[in-house]
Amino acid sequence: MTARLLIVGPQGSGKGTQGVRIAEAFGIPVVSTGDVFRANVAAGTDLGKQVTSIIDAGDLVPDELTSAVVRDRLSQPDAGEGFLLDGYPRNLAQVMHLDEFLGGRDEALDAVIALVVPRDESLARLTARAAEQGRADDTAEAIETRLNIYERETAPILGVYGTRGIVDEIDGVGGLDDVTDRIFAALDARGLRRRSAD
Ligand code: ADP
């Protein structure tokens, strides 16, 4: 069966890690806008050149550009049976773009996993990641910008999806496996079946 999923959570909530686990279990691709942008920056493409300074500052890439990238990715054959979106939509305008695109294909999201992690905790995890990985946008300033954007622009999208009854709030504090189990339990309860559960 298909599963069209979105994972939402503040930076440092572990959504990247959980996203990969969920996608594997359901046999669907992860569509991470952050990864797509970073790959383009690394490869020096035109898109990469357009977005480098925006990403390093922790600001949002323009909505039209981001939505075009996502439409393109979701149009590829491997996303036909489902996908897990990570990092998109990130504001209400992008929610509208995604609605329009999926609606045009008679599709809709099945579930939105909202990872709940207190700001102090995500800040601590991001600072640790900055020390380990040295990502260009993991400076204290860019981290602050991204968390502020999350609270101001991204958190409100949960209100919209909430009225559709598709949001599962998951406590993101605890061991990685515990969090994964919580997510699987919530998706199971929606009747969304994992490959590995066959
Ligand atoms: P994080 O969750 O740590 O902020 P991401 O990998 O999701 O990291 O995103 C990295 C950067 O890529 C963002 O700070 C932003 O500049 C850009 N980006 C990713 N997704 C979007 C999006 N949906 N809209 C606009 N910009 C985005």
PDB file of C-alpha atoms and ligand atoms in Angstrom:
ATOM      1  CA  MET A   1       0.000   0.000   0.000  1.00  0.00           C
ATOM      2  CA  THR A   2       1.037   3.572  -0.421  1.00  0.00           C
ATOM      3  CA  ALA A   3       2.170   5.871   2.362  1.00  0.00           C
ATOM      4  CA  ARG A   4       2.518   9.584   1.819  1.00  0.00           C
ATOM      5  CA  LEU A   5       4.133  10.965   4.923  1.00  0.00           C
ATOM      6  CA  LEU A   6       5.581  14.173   6.275  1.00  0.00           C
ATOM      7  CA  ILE A   7       7.867  14.464   9.281  1.00  0.00           C
ATOM      8  CA  VAL A   8       8.012  17.827  11.037  1.00  0.00           C
ATOM      9  CA  GLY A   9      10.116  18.878  13.985  1.00  0.00           C
ATOM     10  CA  PRO A  10      12.529  21.555  15.104  1.00  0.00           C
ATOM     11  CA  GLN A  11      16.145  21.391  14.021  1.00  0.00           C
ATOM     12  CA  GLY A  12      17.919  18.882  16.209  1.00  0.00           C
ATOM     13  CA  SER A  13      14.737  16.897  16.850  1.00  0.00           C
ATOM     14  CA  GLY A  14      16.201  13.834  15.140  1.00  0.00           C
ATOM     15  CA  LYS A  15      13.769  14.009  12.239  1.00  0.00           C
ATOM     16  CA  GLY A  16      16.455  13.223   9.676  1.00  0.00           C
ATOM     17  CA  THR A  17      17.392   9.986  11.434  1.00  0.00           C
ATOM     18  CA  GLN A  18      13.802   8.971  12.114  1.00  0.00           C
ATOM     19  CA  GLY A  19      12.823   9.896   8.566  1.00  0.00           C
ATOM     20  CA  VAL A  20      15.317   7.443   7.088  1.00  0.00           C
ATOM     21  CA  ARG A  21      14.087   4.669   9.397  1.00  0.00           C
ATOM     22  CA  ILE A  22      10.444   5.261   8.529  1.00  0.00           C
ATOM     23  CA  ALA A  23      11.144   5.422   4.801  1.00  0.00           C
ATOM     24  CA  GLU A  24      13.079   2.158   4.948  1.00  0.00           C
ATOM     25  CA  ALA A  25      10.325   0.403   6.847  1.00  0.00           C
ATOM     26  CA  PHE A  26       7.697   1.518   4.329  1.00  0.00           C
ATOM     27  CA  GLY A  27       9.875   1.080   1.248  1.00  0.00           C
ATOM     28  CA  ILE A  28       9.449   4.697   0.177  1.00  0.00           C
ATOM     29  CA  PRO A  29      12.029   7.367  -0.667  1.00  0.00           C
ATOM     30  CA  VAL A  30      12.955  10.188   1.698  1.00  0.00           C
ATOM     31  CA  VAL A  31      12.521  13.550   0.050  1.00  0.00           C
ATOM     32  CA  SER A  32      14.603  15.973   2.109  1.00  0.00           C
ATOM     33  CA  THR A  33      14.831  19.489   0.720  1.00  0.00           C
ATOM     34  CA  GLY A  34      17.857  20.206   2.906  1.00  0.00           C
ATOM     35  CA  ASP A  35      19.683  17.195   1.425  1.00  0.00           C
ATOM     36  CA  VAL A  36      18.714  18.173  -2.135  1.00  0.00           C
ATOM     37  CA  PHE A  37      19.994  21.714  -1.597  1.00  0.00           C
ATOM     38  CA  ARG A  38      23.223  20.545   0.055  1.00  0.00           C
ATOM     39  CA  ALA A  39      23.888  18.057  -2.765  1.00  0.00           C
ATOM     40  CA  ASN A  40      23.452  20.867  -5.286  1.00  0.00           C
ATOM     41  CA  VAL A  41      25.774  23.145  -3.345  1.00  0.00           C
ATOM     42  CA  ALA A  42      28.397  20.384  -3.193  1.00  0.00           C
ATOM     43  CA  ALA A  43      28.075  19.680  -6.925  1.00  0.00           C
ATOM     44  CA  GLY A  44      28.266  23.379  -7.789  1.00  0.00           C
ATOM     45  CA  THR A  45      25.046  23.379  -9.856  1.00  0.00           C
ATOM     46  CA  ASP A  46      23.166  26.582 -10.737  1.00  0.00           C
ATOM     47  CA  LEU A  47      20.622  25.767  -8.053  1.00  0.00           C
ATOM     48  CA  GLY A  48      23.454  25.253  -5.576  1.00  0.00           C
ATOM     49  CA  LYS A  49      24.948  28.632  -6.411  1.00  0.00           C
ATOM     50  CA  GLN A  50      21.562  30.282  -5.975  1.00  0.00           C
ATOM     51  CA  VAL A  51      20.993  28.883  -2.497  1.00  0.00           C
ATOM     52  CA  THR A  52      24.437  28.705  -0.829  1.00  0.00           C
ATOM     53  CA  SER A  53      24.394  32.030   0.976  1.00  0.00           C
ATOM     54  CA  ILE A  54      20.729  31.638   1.984  1.00  0.00           C
ATOM     55  CA  ILE A  55      21.361  28.241   3.555  1.00  0.00           C
ATOM     56  CA  ASP A  56      24.526  29.330   5.329  1.00  0.00           C
ATOM     57  CA  ALA A  57      22.620  32.179   6.947  1.00  0.00           C
ATOM     58  CA  GLY A  58      19.882  29.796   8.079  1.00  0.00           C
ATOM     59  CA  ASP A  59      17.228  31.621   6.051  1.00  0.00           C
ATOM     60  CA  LEU A  60      14.582  29.994   3.869  1.00  0.00           C
ATOM     61  CA  VAL A  61      15.116  29.438   0.161  1.00  0.00           C
ATOM     62  CA  PRO A  62      12.290  31.204  -1.765  1.00  0.00           C
ATOM     63  CA  ASP A  63       9.043  29.191  -1.730  1.00  0.00           C
ATOM     64  CA  GLU A  64       8.581  29.017  -5.509  1.00  0.00           C
ATOM     65  CA  LEU A  65      12.055  27.649  -6.015  1.00  0.00           C
ATOM     66  CA  THR A  66      11.735  25.120  -3.204  1.00  0.00           C
ATOM     67  CA  SER A  67       8.308  23.945  -4.354  1.00  0.00           C
ATOM     68  CA  ALA A  68       9.566  23.510  -7.921  1.00  0.00           C
ATOM     69  CA  VAL A  69      12.395  21.317  -6.625  1.00  0.00           C
ATOM     70  CA  VAL A  70       9.932  19.184  -4.650  1.00  0.00           C
ATOM     71  CA  ARG A  71       7.455  18.837  -7.532  1.00  0.00           C
ATOM     72  CA  ASP A  72      10.277  17.673  -9.716  1.00  0.00           C
ATOM     73  CA  ARG A  73      11.400  15.102  -7.154  1.00  0.00           C
ATOM     74  CA  LEU A  74       7.885  13.806  -6.430  1.00  0.00           C
ATOM     75  CA  SER A  75       7.309  13.359 -10.160  1.00  0.00           C
ATOM     76  CA  GLN A  76      10.004  10.728 -10.372  1.00  0.00           C
ATOM     77  CA  PRO A  77       8.757   7.135 -10.618  1.00  0.00           C
ATOM     78  CA  ASP A  78      10.059   5.962  -7.236  1.00  0.00           C
ATOM     79  CA  ALA A  79       7.778   8.445  -5.470  1.00  0.00           C
ATOM     80  CA  GLY A  80       4.672   7.064  -7.170  1.00  0.00           C
ATOM     81  CA  GLU A  81       3.944   4.582  -4.404  1.00  0.00           C
ATOM     82  CA  GLY A  82       4.581   7.028  -1.603  1.00  0.00           C
ATOM     83  CA  PHE A  83       7.278   9.170  -0.036  1.00  0.00           C
ATOM     84  CA  LEU A  84       8.412  10.708   3.195  1.00  0.00           C
ATOM     85  CA  LEU A  85       8.872  14.453   3.088  1.00  0.00           C
ATOM     86  CA  ASP A  86      11.475  15.923   5.453  1.00  0.00           C
ATOM     87  CA  GLY A  87      11.904  19.675   5.659  1.00  0.00           C
ATOM     88  CA  TYR A  88       9.069  20.555   3.280  1.00  0.00           C
ATOM     89  CA  PRO A  89       6.548  22.140   3.554  1.00  0.00           C
ATOM     90  CA  ARG A  90       8.094  24.566   6.014  1.00  0.00           C
ATOM     91  CA  ASN A  91       5.532  27.381   5.943  1.00  0.00           C
ATOM     92  CA  LEU A  92       1.900  27.966   4.978  1.00  0.00           C
ATOM     93  CA  ALA A  93       2.677  29.040   1.406  1.00  0.00           C
ATOM     94  CA  GLN A  94       4.499  25.764   0.821  1.00  0.00           C
ATOM     95  CA  VAL A  95       1.540  23.849   2.288  1.00  0.00           C
ATOM     96  CA  MET A  96      -0.636  25.449  -0.395  1.00  0.00           C
ATOM     97  CA  HIS A  97       1.862  24.578  -3.131  1.00  0.00           C
ATOM     98  CA  LEU A  98       1.980  20.971  -1.987  1.00  0.00           C
ATOM     99  CA  ASP A  99      -1.829  20.751  -1.732  1.00  0.00           C
ATOM    100  CA  GLU A 100      -2.121  22.012  -5.273  1.00  0.00           C
ATOM    101  CA  PHE A 101       0.416  19.547  -6.601  1.00  0.00           C
ATOM    102  CA  LEU A 102      -0.899  16.487  -4.757  1.00  0.00           C
ATOM    103  CA  GLY A 103      -4.514  17.481  -5.415  1.00  0.00           C
ATOM    104  CA  GLY A 104      -3.730  17.550  -9.130  1.00  0.00           C
ATOM    105  CA  ARG A 105      -2.731  13.908  -8.845  1.00  0.00           C
ATOM    106  CA  ASP A 106      -5.695  12.966  -6.643  1.00  0.00           C
ATOM    107  CA  GLU A 107      -3.329  12.366  -3.789  1.00  0.00           C
ATOM    108  CA  ALA A 108      -3.043  13.629  -0.229  1.00  0.00           C
ATOM    109  CA  LEU A 109      -0.788  13.175   2.768  1.00  0.00           C
ATOM    110  CA  ASP A 110      -1.746  10.187   4.914  1.00  0.00           C
ATOM    111  CA  ALA A 111      -0.001  11.274   8.091  1.00  0.00           C
ATOM    112  CA  VAL A 112       2.105  14.068   9.527  1.00  0.00           C
ATOM    113  CA  ILE A 113       4.529  13.005  12.240  1.00  0.00           C
ATOM    114  CA  ALA A 114       5.222  15.945  14.543  1.00  0.00           C
ATOM    115  CA  LEU A 115       8.310  15.334  16.672  1.00  0.00           C
ATOM    116  CA  VAL A 116       8.029  17.276  19.889  1.00  0.00           C
ATOM    117  CA  VAL A 117      11.342  18.343  21.422  1.00  0.00           C
ATOM    118  CA  PRO A 118      11.806  21.303  23.793  1.00  0.00           C
ATOM    119  CA  ARG A 119      13.886  24.196  22.466  1.00  0.00           C
ATOM    120  CA  ASP A 120      16.658  23.681  25.055  1.00  0.00           C
ATOM    121  CA  GLU A 121      17.059  20.066  24.037  1.00  0.00           C
ATOM    122  CA  SER A 122      17.220  20.759  20.285  1.00  0.00           C
ATOM    123  CA  LEU A 123      19.668  23.605  20.875  1.00  0.00           C
ATOM    124  CA  ALA A 124      21.945  21.286  22.875  1.00  0.00           C
ATOM    125  CA  ARG A 125      21.780  18.561  20.185  1.00  0.00           C
ATOM    126  CA  LEU A 126      22.510  21.048  17.384  1.00  0.00           C
ATOM    127  CA  THR A 127      25.474  22.497  19.207  1.00  0.00           C
ATOM    128  CA  ALA A 128      26.870  18.978  19.668  1.00  0.00           C
ATOM    129  CA  ARG A 129      26.316  18.220  15.954  1.00  0.00           C
ATOM    130  CA  ALA A 130      28.087  21.458  15.022  1.00  0.00           C
ATOM    131  CA  ALA A 131      31.145  20.313  16.968  1.00  0.00           C
ATOM    132  CA  GLU A 132      31.068  16.846  15.360  1.00  0.00           C
ATOM    133  CA  GLN A 133      30.139  17.537  11.733  1.00  0.00           C
ATOM    134  CA  GLY A 134      31.002  21.175  11.127  1.00  0.00           C
ATOM    135  CA  ARG A 135      27.995  21.842   8.863  1.00  0.00           C
ATOM    136  CA  ALA A 136      28.277  25.374   7.468  1.00  0.00           C
ATOM    137  CA  ASP A 137      24.837  26.367   8.812  1.00  0.00           C
ATOM    138  CA  ASP A 138      25.464  25.028  12.304  1.00  0.00           C
ATOM    139  CA  THR A 139      26.935  28.297  13.594  1.00  0.00           C
ATOM    140  CA  ALA A 140      25.270  29.662  16.740  1.00  0.00           C
ATOM    141  CA  GLU A 141      23.699  32.475  14.741  1.00  0.00           C
ATOM    142  CA  ALA A 142      22.299  30.310  11.944  1.00  0.00           C
ATOM    143  CA  ILE A 143      20.986  27.795  14.471  1.00  0.00           C
ATOM    144  CA  GLU A 144      19.153  30.579  16.298  1.00  0.00           C
ATOM    145  CA  THR A 145      17.700  31.828  13.002  1.00  0.00           C
ATOM    146  CA  ARG A 146      16.507  28.353  12.011  1.00  0.00           C
ATOM    147  CA  LEU A 147      14.868  27.676  15.377  1.00  0.00           C
ATOM    148  CA  ASN A 148      13.120  31.049  15.266  1.00  0.00           C
ATOM    149  CA  ILE A 149      11.839  30.384  11.738  1.00  0.00           C
ATOM    150  CA  TYR A 150      10.644  26.975  12.890  1.00  0.00           C
ATOM    151  CA  GLU A 151       8.616  28.412  15.747  1.00  0.00           C
ATOM    152  CA  ARG A 152       7.237  31.319  13.735  1.00  0.00           C
ATOM    153  CA  GLU A 153       6.613  29.760  10.306  1.00  0.00           C
ATOM    154  CA  THR A 154       6.801  25.987  10.475  1.00  0.00           C
ATOM    155  CA  ALA A 155       4.947  25.166  13.690  1.00  0.00           C
ATOM    156  CA  PRO A 156       1.744  26.830  12.326  1.00  0.00           C
ATOM    157  CA  ILE A 157       1.500  24.299   9.491  1.00  0.00           C
ATOM    158  CA  LEU A 158       0.600  21.735  12.154  1.00  0.00           C
ATOM    159  CA  GLY A 159      -2.574  23.727  12.797  1.00  0.00           C
ATOM    160  CA  VAL A 160      -3.639  23.286   9.175  1.00  0.00           C
ATOM    161  CA  TYR A 161      -2.837  19.581   9.049  1.00  0.00           C
ATOM    162  CA  GLY A 162      -4.356  19.182  12.500  1.00  0.00           C
ATOM    163  CA  THR A 163      -7.765  20.269  11.231  1.00  0.00           C
ATOM    164  CA  ARG A 164      -7.484  17.472   8.651  1.00  0.00           C
ATOM    165  CA  GLY A 165      -6.939  14.970  11.452  1.00  0.00           C
ATOM    166  CA  ILE A 166      -3.660  13.652  10.095  1.00  0.00           C
ATOM    167  CA  VAL A 167      -1.176  14.861  12.727  1.00  0.00           C
ATOM    168  CA  ASP A 168       0.473  12.440  15.159  1.00  0.00           C
ATOM    169  CA  GLU A 169       2.390  14.213  17.904  1.00  0.00           C
ATOM    170  CA  ILE A 170       5.335  12.100  19.000  1.00  0.00           C
ATOM    171  CA  ASP A 171       7.507  12.736  22.033  1.00  0.00           C
ATOM    172  CA  GLY A 172      10.985  13.100  20.526  1.00  0.00           C
ATOM    173  CA  VAL A 173      12.870  12.925  23.815  1.00  0.00           C
ATOM    174  CA  GLY A 174      14.457   9.574  24.658  1.00  0.00           C
ATOM    175  CA  GLY A 175      16.446   6.871  22.912  1.00  0.00           C
ATOM    176  CA  LEU A 176      16.383   6.768  19.099  1.00  0.00           C
ATOM    177  CA  ASP A 177      14.765   3.314  19.087  1.00  0.00           C
ATOM    178  CA  ASP A 178      12.107   4.374  21.567  1.00  0.00           C
ATOM    179  CA  VAL A 179      11.177   7.315  19.392  1.00  0.00           C
ATOM    180  CA  THR A 180      11.056   5.071  16.303  1.00  0.00           C
ATOM    181  CA  ASP A 181       8.746   2.660  18.153  1.00  0.00           C
ATOM    182  CA  ARG A 182       6.415   5.529  19.077  1.00  0.00           C
ATOM    183  CA  ILE A 183       6.259   6.647  15.454  1.00  0.00           C
ATOM    184  CA  PHE A 184       5.572   3.136  14.155  1.00  0.00           C
ATOM    185  CA  ALA A 185       2.830   2.673  16.746  1.00  0.00           C
ATOM    186  CA  ALA A 186       1.124   5.870  15.609  1.00  0.00           C
ATOM    187  CA  LEU A 187       1.334   4.929  11.925  1.00  0.00           C
ATOM    188  CA  ASP A 188       0.115   1.402  12.692  1.00  0.00           C
ATOM    189  CA  ALA A 189      -2.888   2.919  14.432  1.00  0.00           C
ATOM    190  CA  ARG A 190      -3.716   4.722  11.181  1.00  0.00           C
ATOM    191  CA  GLY A 191      -3.676   1.426   9.342  1.00  0.00           C
ATOM    192  CA  LEU A 192      -0.519   2.337   7.449  1.00  0.00           C
ATOM    193  CA  ARG A 193       1.360  -0.897   6.966  1.00  0.00           C
ATOM    194  CA  ARG A 194       5.104  -1.249   7.004  1.00  0.00           C
ATOM    195  CA  ARG A 195       6.898  -3.600   4.628  1.00  0.00           C
ATOM    196  CA  SER A 196       8.654  -5.260   7.538  1.00  0.00           C
ATOM    197  CA  ALA A 197       5.316  -5.860   9.271  1.00  0.00           C
ATOM    198  CA  ASP A 198       4.178  -8.192   6.464  1.00  0.00           C
TER     199      ASP A 198
HETATM  200  P1  ADP B   1      17.610  21.929   9.465  1.00  0.00           P
HETATM  201  O1  ADP B   1      16.384  21.088   9.698  1.00  0.00           O
HETATM  202  O2  ADP B   1      18.724  21.589  10.373  1.00  0.00           O
HETATM  203  O3  ADP B   1      17.351  23.399   9.373  1.00  0.00           O
HETATM  204  P2  ADP B   1      17.526  21.189   6.662  1.00  0.00           P
HETATM  205  O4  ADP B   1      18.479  20.194   6.118  1.00  0.00           O
HETATM  206  O5  ADP B   1      16.109  20.780   6.745  1.00  0.00           O
HETATM  207  O6  ADP B   1      18.174  21.535   8.063  1.00  0.00           O
HETATM  208  O7  ADP B   1      17.587  22.549   5.840  1.00  0.00           O
HETATM  209  C1  ADP B   1      18.784  23.240   5.662  1.00  0.00           C
HETATM  210  C2  ADP B   1      18.513  24.572   4.973  1.00  0.00           C
HETATM  211  O8  ADP B   1      17.977  24.330   3.654  1.00  0.00           O
HETATM  212  C3  ADP B   1      17.464  25.456   5.636  1.00  0.00           C
HETATM  213  O9  ADP B   1      17.990  26.237   6.691  1.00  0.00           O
HETATM  214  C4  ADP B   1      17.010  26.319   4.446  1.00  0.00           C
HETATM  215  O10 ADP B   1      17.956  27.308   4.129  1.00  0.00           O
HETATM  216  C5  ADP B   1      16.997  25.314   3.314  1.00  0.00           C
HETATM  217  N1  ADP B   1      15.677  24.662   3.213  1.00  0.00           N
HETATM  218  C6  ADP B   1      15.413  23.346   3.457  1.00  0.00           C
HETATM  219  N2  ADP B   1      14.100  23.082   3.274  1.00  0.00           N
HETATM  220  C7  ADP B   1      13.525  24.256   2.919  1.00  0.00           C
HETATM  221  C8  ADP B   1      12.196  24.645   2.606  1.00  0.00           C
HETATM  222  N3  ADP B   1      11.178  23.782   2.648  1.00  0.00           N
HETATM  223  N4  ADP B   1      11.968  25.940   2.283  1.00  0.00           N
HETATM  224  C9  ADP B   1      12.964  26.811   2.243  1.00  0.00           C
HETATM  225  N5  ADP B   1      14.234  26.527   2.527  1.00  0.00           N
HETATM  226  C10 ADP B   1      14.530  25.255   2.866  1.00  0.00           C
END
